[in-house]
Coordinates of N, CA and C in Angstrom, one line a residue:
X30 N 28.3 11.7 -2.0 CA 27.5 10.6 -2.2 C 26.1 10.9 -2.1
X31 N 25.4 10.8 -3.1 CA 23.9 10.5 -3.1 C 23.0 9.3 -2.6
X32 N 22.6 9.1 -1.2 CA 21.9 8.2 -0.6 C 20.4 8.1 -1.2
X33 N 19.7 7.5 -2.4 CA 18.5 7.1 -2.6 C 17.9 6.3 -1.4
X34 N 17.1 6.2 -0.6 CA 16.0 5.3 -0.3 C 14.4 5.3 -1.0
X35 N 14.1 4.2 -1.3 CA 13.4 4.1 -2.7 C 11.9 3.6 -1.0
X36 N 11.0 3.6 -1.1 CA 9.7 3.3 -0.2 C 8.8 3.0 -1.5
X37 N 8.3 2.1 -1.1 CA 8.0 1.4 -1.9 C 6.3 0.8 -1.7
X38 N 5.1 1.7 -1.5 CA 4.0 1.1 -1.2 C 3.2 -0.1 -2.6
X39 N 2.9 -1.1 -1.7 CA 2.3 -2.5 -2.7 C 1.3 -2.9 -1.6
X40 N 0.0 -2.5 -2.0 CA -1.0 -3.6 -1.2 C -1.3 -2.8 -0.2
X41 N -0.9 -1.7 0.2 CA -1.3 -0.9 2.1 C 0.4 -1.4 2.3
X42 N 1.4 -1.9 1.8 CA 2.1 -2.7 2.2 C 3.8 -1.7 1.9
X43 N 4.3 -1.7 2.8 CA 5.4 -0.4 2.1 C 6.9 -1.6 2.7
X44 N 7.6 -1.8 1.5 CA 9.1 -2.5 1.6 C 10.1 -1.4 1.4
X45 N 11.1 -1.3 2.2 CA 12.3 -0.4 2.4 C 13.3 -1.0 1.5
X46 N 13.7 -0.5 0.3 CA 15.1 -0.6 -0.7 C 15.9 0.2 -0.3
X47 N 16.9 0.4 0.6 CA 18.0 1.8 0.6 C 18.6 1.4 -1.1
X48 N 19.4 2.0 -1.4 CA 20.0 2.0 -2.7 C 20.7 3.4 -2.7
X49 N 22.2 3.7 -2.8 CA 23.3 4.4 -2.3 C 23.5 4.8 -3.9
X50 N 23.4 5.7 -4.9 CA 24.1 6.3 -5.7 C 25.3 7.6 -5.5
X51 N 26.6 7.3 -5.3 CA 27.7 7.7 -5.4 C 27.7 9.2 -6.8
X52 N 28.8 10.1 -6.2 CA 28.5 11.4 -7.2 C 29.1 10.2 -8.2
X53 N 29.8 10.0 -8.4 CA 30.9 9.2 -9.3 C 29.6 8.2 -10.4
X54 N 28.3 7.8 -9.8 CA 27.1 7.2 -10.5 C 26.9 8.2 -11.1
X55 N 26.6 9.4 -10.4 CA 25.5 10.3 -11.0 C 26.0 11.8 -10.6
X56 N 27.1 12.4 -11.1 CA 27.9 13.1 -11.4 C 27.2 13.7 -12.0
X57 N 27.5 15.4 -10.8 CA 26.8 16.7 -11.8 C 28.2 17.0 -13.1
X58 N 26.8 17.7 -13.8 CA 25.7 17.6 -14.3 C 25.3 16.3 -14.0
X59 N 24.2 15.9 -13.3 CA 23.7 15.0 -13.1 C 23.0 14.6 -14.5
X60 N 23.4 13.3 -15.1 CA 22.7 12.5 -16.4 C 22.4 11.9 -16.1
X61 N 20.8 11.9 -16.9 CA 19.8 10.9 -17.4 C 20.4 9.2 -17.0
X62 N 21.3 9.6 -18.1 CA 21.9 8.0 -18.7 C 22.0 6.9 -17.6
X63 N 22.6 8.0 -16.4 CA 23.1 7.3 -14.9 C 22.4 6.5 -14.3
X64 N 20.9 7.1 -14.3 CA 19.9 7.0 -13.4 C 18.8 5.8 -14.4
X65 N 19.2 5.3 -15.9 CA 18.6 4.6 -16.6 C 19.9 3.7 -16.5
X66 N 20.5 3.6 -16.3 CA 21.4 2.5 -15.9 C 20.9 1.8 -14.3
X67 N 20.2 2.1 -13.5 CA 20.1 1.8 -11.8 C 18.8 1.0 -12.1
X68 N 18.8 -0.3 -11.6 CA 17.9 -1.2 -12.0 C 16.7 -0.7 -11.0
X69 N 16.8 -0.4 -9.9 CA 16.2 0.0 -8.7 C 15.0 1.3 -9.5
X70 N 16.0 2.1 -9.9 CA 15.8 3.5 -10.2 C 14.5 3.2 -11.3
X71 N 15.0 2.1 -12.4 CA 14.3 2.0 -13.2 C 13.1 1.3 -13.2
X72 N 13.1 -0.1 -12.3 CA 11.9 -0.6 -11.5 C 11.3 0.5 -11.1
X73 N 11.4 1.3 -10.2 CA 10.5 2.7 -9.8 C 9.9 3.2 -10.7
X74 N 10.2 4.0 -11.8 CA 10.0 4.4 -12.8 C 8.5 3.8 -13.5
X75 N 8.9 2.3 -13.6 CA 8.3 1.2 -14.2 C 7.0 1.2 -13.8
X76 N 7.2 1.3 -12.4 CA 6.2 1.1 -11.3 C 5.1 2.1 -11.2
X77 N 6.1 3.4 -11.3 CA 4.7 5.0 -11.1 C 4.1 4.5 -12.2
X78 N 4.9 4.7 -13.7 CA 3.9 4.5 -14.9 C 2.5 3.6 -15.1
X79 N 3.2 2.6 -14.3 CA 2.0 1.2 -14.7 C 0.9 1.9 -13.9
X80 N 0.9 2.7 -12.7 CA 0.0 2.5 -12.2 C -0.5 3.9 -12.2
X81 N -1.5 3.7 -13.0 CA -2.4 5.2 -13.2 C -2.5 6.1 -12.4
X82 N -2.9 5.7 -10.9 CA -3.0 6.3 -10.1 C -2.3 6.6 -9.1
X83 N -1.0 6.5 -9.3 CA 0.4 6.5 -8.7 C 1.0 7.8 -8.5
X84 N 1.7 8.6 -8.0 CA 2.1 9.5 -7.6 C 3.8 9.7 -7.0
X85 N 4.7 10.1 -7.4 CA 6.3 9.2 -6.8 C 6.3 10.8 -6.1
X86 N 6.3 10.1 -4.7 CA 6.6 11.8 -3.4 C 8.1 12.0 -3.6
X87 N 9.0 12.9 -3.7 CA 10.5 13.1 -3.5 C 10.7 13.8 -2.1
X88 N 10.9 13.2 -1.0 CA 11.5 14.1 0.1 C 12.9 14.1 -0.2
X89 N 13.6 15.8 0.3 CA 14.4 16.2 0.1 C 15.0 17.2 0.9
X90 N 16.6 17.5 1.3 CA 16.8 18.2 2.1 C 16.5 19.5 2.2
X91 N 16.3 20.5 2.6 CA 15.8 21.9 2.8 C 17.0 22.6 1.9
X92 N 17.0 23.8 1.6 CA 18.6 24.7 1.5 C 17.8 24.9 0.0
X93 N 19.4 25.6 -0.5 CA 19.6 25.7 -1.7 C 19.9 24.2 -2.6
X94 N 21.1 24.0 -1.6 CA 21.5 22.8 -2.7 C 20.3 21.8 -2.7
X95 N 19.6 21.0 -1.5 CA 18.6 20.3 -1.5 C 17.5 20.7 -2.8
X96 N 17.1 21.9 -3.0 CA 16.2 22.1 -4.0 C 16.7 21.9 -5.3
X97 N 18.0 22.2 -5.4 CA 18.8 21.8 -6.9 C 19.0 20.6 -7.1
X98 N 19.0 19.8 -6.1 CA 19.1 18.0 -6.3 C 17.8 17.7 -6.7
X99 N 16.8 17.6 -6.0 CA 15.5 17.9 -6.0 C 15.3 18.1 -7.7
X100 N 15.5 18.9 -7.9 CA 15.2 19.7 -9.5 C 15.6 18.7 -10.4
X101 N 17.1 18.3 -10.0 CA 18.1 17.7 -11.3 C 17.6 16.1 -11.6
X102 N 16.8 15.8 -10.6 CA 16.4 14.9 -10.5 C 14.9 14.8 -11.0
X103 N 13.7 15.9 -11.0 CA 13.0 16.2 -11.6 C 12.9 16.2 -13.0
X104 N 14.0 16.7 -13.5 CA 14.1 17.1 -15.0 C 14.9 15.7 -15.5
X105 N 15.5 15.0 -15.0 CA 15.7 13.7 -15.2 C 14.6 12.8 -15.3
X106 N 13.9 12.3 -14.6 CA 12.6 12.3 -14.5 C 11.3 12.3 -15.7
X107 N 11.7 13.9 -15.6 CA 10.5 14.4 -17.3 C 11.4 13.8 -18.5
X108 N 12.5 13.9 -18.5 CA 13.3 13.6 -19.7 C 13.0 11.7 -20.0
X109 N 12.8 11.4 -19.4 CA 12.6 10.1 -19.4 C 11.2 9.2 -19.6
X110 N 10.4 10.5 -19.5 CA 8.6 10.6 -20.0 C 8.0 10.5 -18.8
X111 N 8.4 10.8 -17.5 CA 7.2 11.0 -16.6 C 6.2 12.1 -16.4
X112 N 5.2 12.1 -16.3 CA 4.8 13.3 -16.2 C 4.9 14.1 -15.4
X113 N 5.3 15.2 -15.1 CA 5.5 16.1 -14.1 C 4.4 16.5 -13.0
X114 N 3.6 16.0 -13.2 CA 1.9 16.2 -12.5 C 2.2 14.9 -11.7
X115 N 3.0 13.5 -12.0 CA 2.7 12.7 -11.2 C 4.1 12.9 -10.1
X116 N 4.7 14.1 -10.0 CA 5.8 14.2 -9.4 C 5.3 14.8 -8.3
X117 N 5.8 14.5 -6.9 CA 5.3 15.6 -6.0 C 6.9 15.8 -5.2
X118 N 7.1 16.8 -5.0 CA 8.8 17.2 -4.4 C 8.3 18.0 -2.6
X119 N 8.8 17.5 -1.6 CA 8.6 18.0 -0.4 C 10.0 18.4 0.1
X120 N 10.1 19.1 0.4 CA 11.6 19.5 1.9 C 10.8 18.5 2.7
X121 N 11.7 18.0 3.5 CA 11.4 17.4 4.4 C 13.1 17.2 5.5
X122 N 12.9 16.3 6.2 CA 14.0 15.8 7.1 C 14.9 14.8 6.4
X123 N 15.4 15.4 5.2 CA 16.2 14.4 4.5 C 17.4 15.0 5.1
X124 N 18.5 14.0 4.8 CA 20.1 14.4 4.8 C 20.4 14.8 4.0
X125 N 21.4 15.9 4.1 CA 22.0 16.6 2.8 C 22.7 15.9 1.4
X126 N 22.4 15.6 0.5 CA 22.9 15.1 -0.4 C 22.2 13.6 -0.4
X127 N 20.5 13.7 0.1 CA 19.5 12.5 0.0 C 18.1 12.7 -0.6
X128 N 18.0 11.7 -1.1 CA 16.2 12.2 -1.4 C 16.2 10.7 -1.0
X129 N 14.7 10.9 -0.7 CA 14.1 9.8 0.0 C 13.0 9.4 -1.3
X130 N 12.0 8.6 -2.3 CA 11.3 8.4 -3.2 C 10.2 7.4 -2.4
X131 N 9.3 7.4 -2.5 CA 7.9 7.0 -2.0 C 6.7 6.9 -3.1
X132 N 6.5 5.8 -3.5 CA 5.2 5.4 -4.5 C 4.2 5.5 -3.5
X133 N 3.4 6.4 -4.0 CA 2.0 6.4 -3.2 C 1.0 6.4 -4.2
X134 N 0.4 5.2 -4.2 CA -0.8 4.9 -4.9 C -2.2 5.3 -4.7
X135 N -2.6 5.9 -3.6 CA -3.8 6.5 -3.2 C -3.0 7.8 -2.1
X136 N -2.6 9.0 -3.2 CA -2.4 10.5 -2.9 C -3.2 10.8 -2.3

C-alpha cells in the first residue's frame, strides 16, 4: 500500500489531506493513468501549475526502494507536463512505501 499525504499550503495556511493509494491503484509499473484518475492527486497537480511560484516538495523514504518510488512518481509527474525544475524530491522520515507531497509557494 502506498500512503500519499498531500500538505497543502494556502495563505501561510497548511490543511492535512491523508489520501491512501493501494499497489492495486497504482500498480508497478506504476501508471500515469492511475494517478490521473485520483481527484486529490489531480487537484495537486492543478494547484502547483496555477501557481507560478509553486514548488511540490516529495518527502520520501531513504533506501533503494524509497528512491525508485520517489522517481516513478517523478516521471509520472513530467509525463503529465510538470516541469521538473518545479519538483523538489527529499529522503526524509517517510514510511516505507510513502511519500509525503507539500505545496510550497514561497521555496
Amino acid at each position: 500500500m502506498l500512503n500519499v499525504i498531500m500538505l497543502i499550503a494556502a495563505g501561510g495556511l497548511i490543511a492535512a489531506q491523508p489520501l491512501t493509494i493501494t499497489s492495486r491503484e497504482w500498480p508497478a509499473p506504476h501508471r500515469t493513468e492511475a494517478l490521473t484518475a485520483s481527484p486529490p492527486v489531480v487537484n495537486l497537480v492543478t494547484a502547483l501549475v496555477s501557481q507560478e511560484q509553486a514548488v511540490l516538495v516529495v518527502r520520501h523514504a531513504g533506501g533503494e526502494a524509497g528512491e525508485r518510488l520517489a522517481d516513478s512518481l517523478r516521471q509520472a509527474l513530467v509525463s503529465l507536463g510538470v516541469p521538473s525544475a518545479r519538483l523538489r524530491f527529499e529522503p526524509a522520515a517517510a514510511a516505507s512505501g510513502q511519500l509525503i507531497l507539500e505545496l510550497m509557494t514561497n521555496p
